[in-house]
Every structure is written in C-alpha cells, then in structure tokens.
CSV table of C-alpha atoms in Angstrom, one decimal:
chain,number,residue,atom,x,y,z
A,21,UNK,CA,-26.1,-35.4,-57.5
A,22,UNK,CA,-24.5,-38.6,-56.1
A,23,UNK,CA,-20.7,-38.9,-56.0
A,24,UNK,CA,-19.1,-41.4,-58.2
A,25,UNK,CA,-17.2,-44.4,-56.7
A,26,UNK,CA,-14.0,-43.1,-58.1
A,27,UNK,CA,-14.4,-40.0,-55.9
A,28,UNK,CA,-14.5,-42.1,-52.8
A,29,UNK,CA,-11.5,-43.7,-51.3
A,30,UNK,CA,-12.1,-47.4,-50.9
A,31,UNK,CA,-11.9,-48.8,-47.4
A,32,UNK,CA,-9.6,-51.6,-48.6
A,33,UNK,CA,-7.6,-52.6,-51.8
A,34,UNK,CA,-9.6,-55.7,-52.7
A,35,UNK,CA,-12.7,-54.0,-54.0
A,36,UNK,CA,-15.3,-55.3,-56.4
A,37,UNK,CA,-17.5,-52.6,-58.0
A,38,UNK,CA,-21.1,-53.1,-59.2
A,39,UNK,CA,-22.6,-50.0,-60.9
A,40,UNK,CA,-25.6,-49.1,-63.1
A,41,UNK,CA,-25.0,-48.5,-66.8
A,42,UNK,CA,-27.3,-46.5,-69.1
A,43,UNK,CA,-25.6,-48.1,-72.1
A,44,UNK,CA,-26.4,-51.6,-70.9
A,45,UNK,CA,-30.0,-50.5,-70.3
A,46,UNK,CA,-30.1,-49.0,-73.8
A,47,UNK,CA,-28.7,-52.2,-75.5
A,48,UNK,CA,-31.1,-54.5,-73.5
A,49,UNK,CA,-34.2,-52.4,-74.3
A,50,UNK,CA,-33.1,-52.0,-78.0
A,51,UNK,CA,-32.6,-55.8,-78.4
A,52,UNK,CA,-36.0,-56.6,-76.7
A,53,UNK,CA,-37.8,-54.1,-79.0
A,54,UNK,CA,-36.1,-55.4,-82.1
A,55,UNK,CA,-37.0,-59.0,-81.2
A,56,UNK,CA,-40.6,-58.0,-80.5
A,57,UNK,CA,-40.9,-56.0,-83.7
A,58,UNK,CA,-39.4,-59.0,-85.6
A,59,UNK,CA,-41.9,-61.4,-84.1
A,60,UNK,CA,-45.0,-59.2,-84.6
A,61,UNK,CA,-44.2,-57.6,-88.0
A,62,UNK,CA,-44.8,-60.8,-90.0
A,63,UNK,CA,-48.1,-61.5,-88.2
A,64,UNK,CA,-49.3,-57.9,-88.8
A,65,UNK,CA,-48.3,-58.1,-92.4
A,66,UNK,CA,-50.2,-61.4,-92.7
A,67,UNK,CA,-53.3,-60.0,-91.2
A,68,UNK,CA,-53.2,-56.9,-93.2
A,69,UNK,CA,-52.7,-58.8,-96.5
A,70,UNK,CA,-49.1,-57.8,-96.9
A,71,UNK,CA,-47.6,-54.3,-96.7
A,72,UNK,CA,-45.8,-54.3,-99.9
A,73,UNK,CA,-42.6,-53.0,-98.2
A,74,UNK,CA,-39.3,-54.9,-98.7
A,75,UNK,CA,-37.9,-56.7,-95.6
A,76,UNK,CA,-35.0,-54.2,-95.2
A,77,UNK,CA,-37.4,-51.2,-94.9
A,78,UNK,CA,-39.3,-53.0,-92.2
A,79,UNK,CA,-35.9,-53.6,-90.4
A,80,UNK,CA,-35.0,-49.9,-90.7
A,81,UNK,CA,-38.3,-48.9,-89.2
A,82,UNK,CA,-37.9,-51.3,-86.4
A,83,UNK,CA,-34.3,-50.0,-85.7
A,84,UNK,CA,-35.4,-46.4,-85.7
A,85,UNK,CA,-38.3,-47.0,-83.4
A,86,UNK,CA,-36.3,-49.2,-81.1
A,87,UNK,CA,-33.4,-46.7,-80.9
A,88,UNK,CA,-35.7,-43.8,-80.0
A,89,UNK,CA,-37.7,-45.8,-77.4
A,90,UNK,CA,-34.5,-47.4,-75.8
A,91,UNK,CA,-32.8,-44.0,-75.8
A,92,UNK,CA,-35.8,-42.3,-74.2
A,93,UNK,CA,-35.9,-45.0,-71.4
A,94,UNK,CA,-32.2,-45.3,-70.8
A,95,UNK,CA,-31.7,-41.5,-70.3
A,96,UNK,CA,-35.1,-40.8,-68.7
A,97,UNK,CA,-35.2,-39.8,-65.1
A,98,UNK,CA,-35.7,-43.4,-63.9
A,99,UNK,CA,-32.9,-44.8,-66.2
A,100,UNK,CA,-30.4,-42.1,-65.4
A,101,UNK,CA,-30.3,-42.6,-61.7
A,102,UNK,CA,-26.9,-43.8,-60.6
A,103,UNK,CA,-26.5,-46.8,-58.3
A,104,UNK,CA,-23.2,-48.3,-57.2
A,105,UNK,CA,-22.2,-51.0,-54.7
A,106,UNK,CA,-18.6,-51.6,-53.8
A,107,UNK,CA,-17.6,-54.7,-51.8
A,108,UNK,CA,-14.2,-55.1,-50.0
A,109,UNK,CA,-12.7,-56.6,-46.9
A,110,UNK,CA,-13.5,-53.3,-45.3
A,111,UNK,CA,-17.2,-53.6,-45.8
A,112,UNK,CA,-20.1,-52.7,-48.2
A,113,UNK,CA,-20.5,-49.3,-49.7
A,114,UNK,CA,-23.8,-48.4,-51.2
A,115,UNK,CA,-25.1,-45.4,-53.2
A,116,UNK,CA,-28.6,-46.2,-54.6
A,117,UNK,CA,-30.5,-44.1,-57.1
A,118,UNK,CA,-28.4,-41.0,-56.7
A,119,UNK,CA,-28.2,-41.1,-52.9
A,120,UNK,CA,-25.1,-40.2,-50.8
A,121,UNK,CA,-22.9,-43.3,-50.3
A,122,UNK,CA,-22.9,-45.1,-47.0
A,123,UNK,CA,-20.4,-47.6,-45.6
A,124,UNK,CA,-21.2,-50.6,-43.5
A,125,UNK,CA,-18.4,-52.7,-42.1
A,126,UNK,CA,-19.1,-56.4,-42.3
A,127,UNK,CA,-19.7,-56.8,-38.5
A,128,UNK,CA,-22.3,-54.0,-38.8
A,129,UNK,CA,-24.5,-55.9,-41.2
A,130,UNK,CA,-27.2,-58.0,-39.7
A,131,UNK,CA,-28.7,-59.4,-42.9
A,132,UNK,CA,-28.3,-59.0,-46.7
A,133,UNK,CA,-30.9,-60.2,-49.2
A,134,UNK,CA,-30.9,-60.0,-53.0
A,135,UNK,CA,-34.4,-60.8,-54.2
A,136,UNK,CA,-36.8,-60.4,-57.1
A,137,UNK,CA,-39.7,-57.9,-56.9
A,138,UNK,CA,-41.6,-58.4,-60.1
A,139,UNK,CA,-39.2,-57.8,-63.0
A,140,UNK,CA,-36.7,-56.1,-60.8
A,141,UNK,CA,-33.9,-57.3,-58.5
A,142,UNK,CA,-33.6,-55.6,-55.3
A,143,UNK,CA,-30.8,-55.5,-52.6
A,144,UNK,CA,-31.8,-55.1,-49.0
A,145,UNK,CA,-29.0,-54.5,-46.4
A,146,UNK,CA,-30.2,-54.6,-42.8
A,147,UNK,CA,-27.6,-53.0,-40.4
A,148,UNK,CA,-27.1,-54.3,-36.8
A,149,UNK,CA,-27.8,-50.7,-35.7
A,150,UNK,CA,-28.4,-47.5,-37.6
A,151,UNK,CA,-25.8,-45.7,-35.5
A,152,UNK,CA,-23.2,-48.0,-37.0
A,153,UNK,CA,-23.8,-46.8,-40.6
A,154,UNK,CA,-21.0,-44.5,-41.8
A,155,UNK,CA,-22.0,-41.8,-44.3
A,156,UNK,CA,-19.2,-41.3,-46.8
A,157,UNK,CA,-20.3,-37.8,-47.8
A,158,UNK,CA,-21.7,-35.3,-45.3
A,159,UNK,CA,-23.8,-32.9,-47.5
A,160,UNK,CA,-26.3,-34.0,-50.1
A,161,UNK,CA,-29.6,-35.8,-50.6
A,162,UNK,CA,-29.1,-38.4,-47.9
A,163,UNK,CA,-28.5,-42.1,-47.8
A,164,UNK,CA,-30.2,-44.8,-49.8
A,165,UNK,CA,-33.9,-45.5,-49.5
A,166,UNK,CA,-35.0,-47.5,-46.5
A,167,UNK,CA,-37.7,-50.1,-46.0
A,168,UNK,CA,-39.1,-52.0,-43.0
A,169,UNK,CA,-38.4,-55.7,-43.2
A,170,UNK,CA,-39.0,-58.6,-40.8
A,171,UNK,CA,-35.3,-58.2,-39.6
A,172,UNK,CA,-35.6,-54.4,-39.0
A,173,UNK,CA,-35.0,-51.3,-41.1
A,174,UNK,CA,-33.0,-52.1,-44.3
A,175,UNK,CA,-31.4,-50.0,-47.0
A,176,UNK,CA,-32.6,-50.8,-50.5
A,177,UNK,CA,-31.1,-50.6,-53.9
A,178,UNK,CA,-32.6,-51.4,-57.3
A,179,UNK,CA,-30.2,-53.8,-59.1
A,180,UNK,CA,-31.9,-53.9,-62.4
A,181,UNK,CA,-29.3,-51.9,-64.2
A,182,UNK,CA,-26.3,-53.1,-62.2
A,183,UNK,CA,-23.3,-54.6,-64.0
A,184,UNK,CA,-22.0,-57.2,-63.4
A,185,UNK,CA,-25.5,-58.5,-62.6
A,186,UNK,CA,-27.3,-59.5,-59.5
A,187,UNK,CA,-26.1,-63.1,-59.6
A,188,UNK,CA,-22.5,-61.9,-59.5
A,189,UNK,CA,-23.3,-59.6,-56.6
A,190,UNK,CA,-25.0,-62.5,-54.8
A,191,UNK,CA,-21.9,-64.7,-55.3
A,192,UNK,CA,-19.6,-61.9,-54.1
A,193,UNK,CA,-21.7,-61.3,-51.0
A,194,UNK,CA,-21.8,-65.0,-50.2
A,195,UNK,CA,-18.0,-65.0,-50.4
A,196,UNK,CA,-17.7,-62.0,-48.1
A,197,UNK,CA,-20.3,-63.1,-45.6
A,198,UNK,CA,-19.6,-66.9,-45.0
A,199,UNK,CA,-21.3,-67.0,-41.7
A,200,UNK,CA,-24.7,-66.1,-43.2
A,201,UNK,CA,-26.0,-67.4,-46.5
A,202,UNK,CA,-27.1,-64.6,-48.8
A,203,UNK,CA,-30.7,-65.2,-49.9
C-alpha cells in the first residue's frame, strides 16, 4: 500500500497537492449515468409505446442503477488506486497508482508533459538521469510506472481522478518550470 502525502515530510513549505479522489469519481460517474438514463428513458418509452410508470419511479430506478454502477467503479481495483502529486520549490513528488513516492528536484527534471491519451489525462516526467531520482520510502512496491518516450525514460501517472484537475496541474507546473513550457 502506498503511503499518503501526509506521512511524507514536504521538501518545502510552499506545497500544492494534487490527489485522486474516489468520491469525485463516484459523483462524476453517477452524474453521467443519470444524464444518460434521462436522455434514453423517454426514447425507450416512446419506442415501447409507454411504460405506464410515473416519472418519479423512472427517476428512482435511474438513481438506484447509477448509484450501484458508480459505486462499483469508484471502489473497484482500478478506481481505488491512490495517486498523488505534490509540487513545491523543493521539487516534484509523485506516487502513482499505489506506488512508492519519489522526489525529483526541479534541476533533475528534463521534461514534463501533461497529455491526453484517449479519455484519460497522463503525466509524464522525464528525469535528467535515473540516478538523480530520490525514493521517499525504501520498502514497498517500487516507484511509479515508467515508459519510453522520445526524450528518454519517463515516470507516468494517470491524472483522470486527480483533484484539482489536470489543467490546474499544468498551470502549476508552468509556474514552477518557467524555463521550459509544459506541454
């Protein structure tokens, strides 16, 4: 199990924390399912010649189905994986999908990209050298997932459930890394 950002001493006092939230995921999936059910239900009733049910009964059915489906997704294995990113003047700390957290000082970062991959937003952090990556915790599952990029090996993190969202992360990274635009 990954360690929480509260259990790790921040490298500087001016930290900004981005973390995944199963509650935010639940609310988002619930709202999407309710809107979908609300849009499809009248069309299905029209095609079926009317259901004979009052509108409030259809709303209760939609709420029950949406609540169960959103709850199952938000607390499933995929939805329950914890991710957090902490930015400060001391550097970037990253723990992605229940990994051990790592720390990269700003001079140790070659390139940072926040991009879309399908419906997901992904953070890629390319260190100058892998020997300059500082693990925050010694024992555990290891650091975040890595991928090969054009700029070298990069740490990756799924930002889909991060709050505040990827746009806020991109703005904060641009503020912290003025020499290189964050793409």
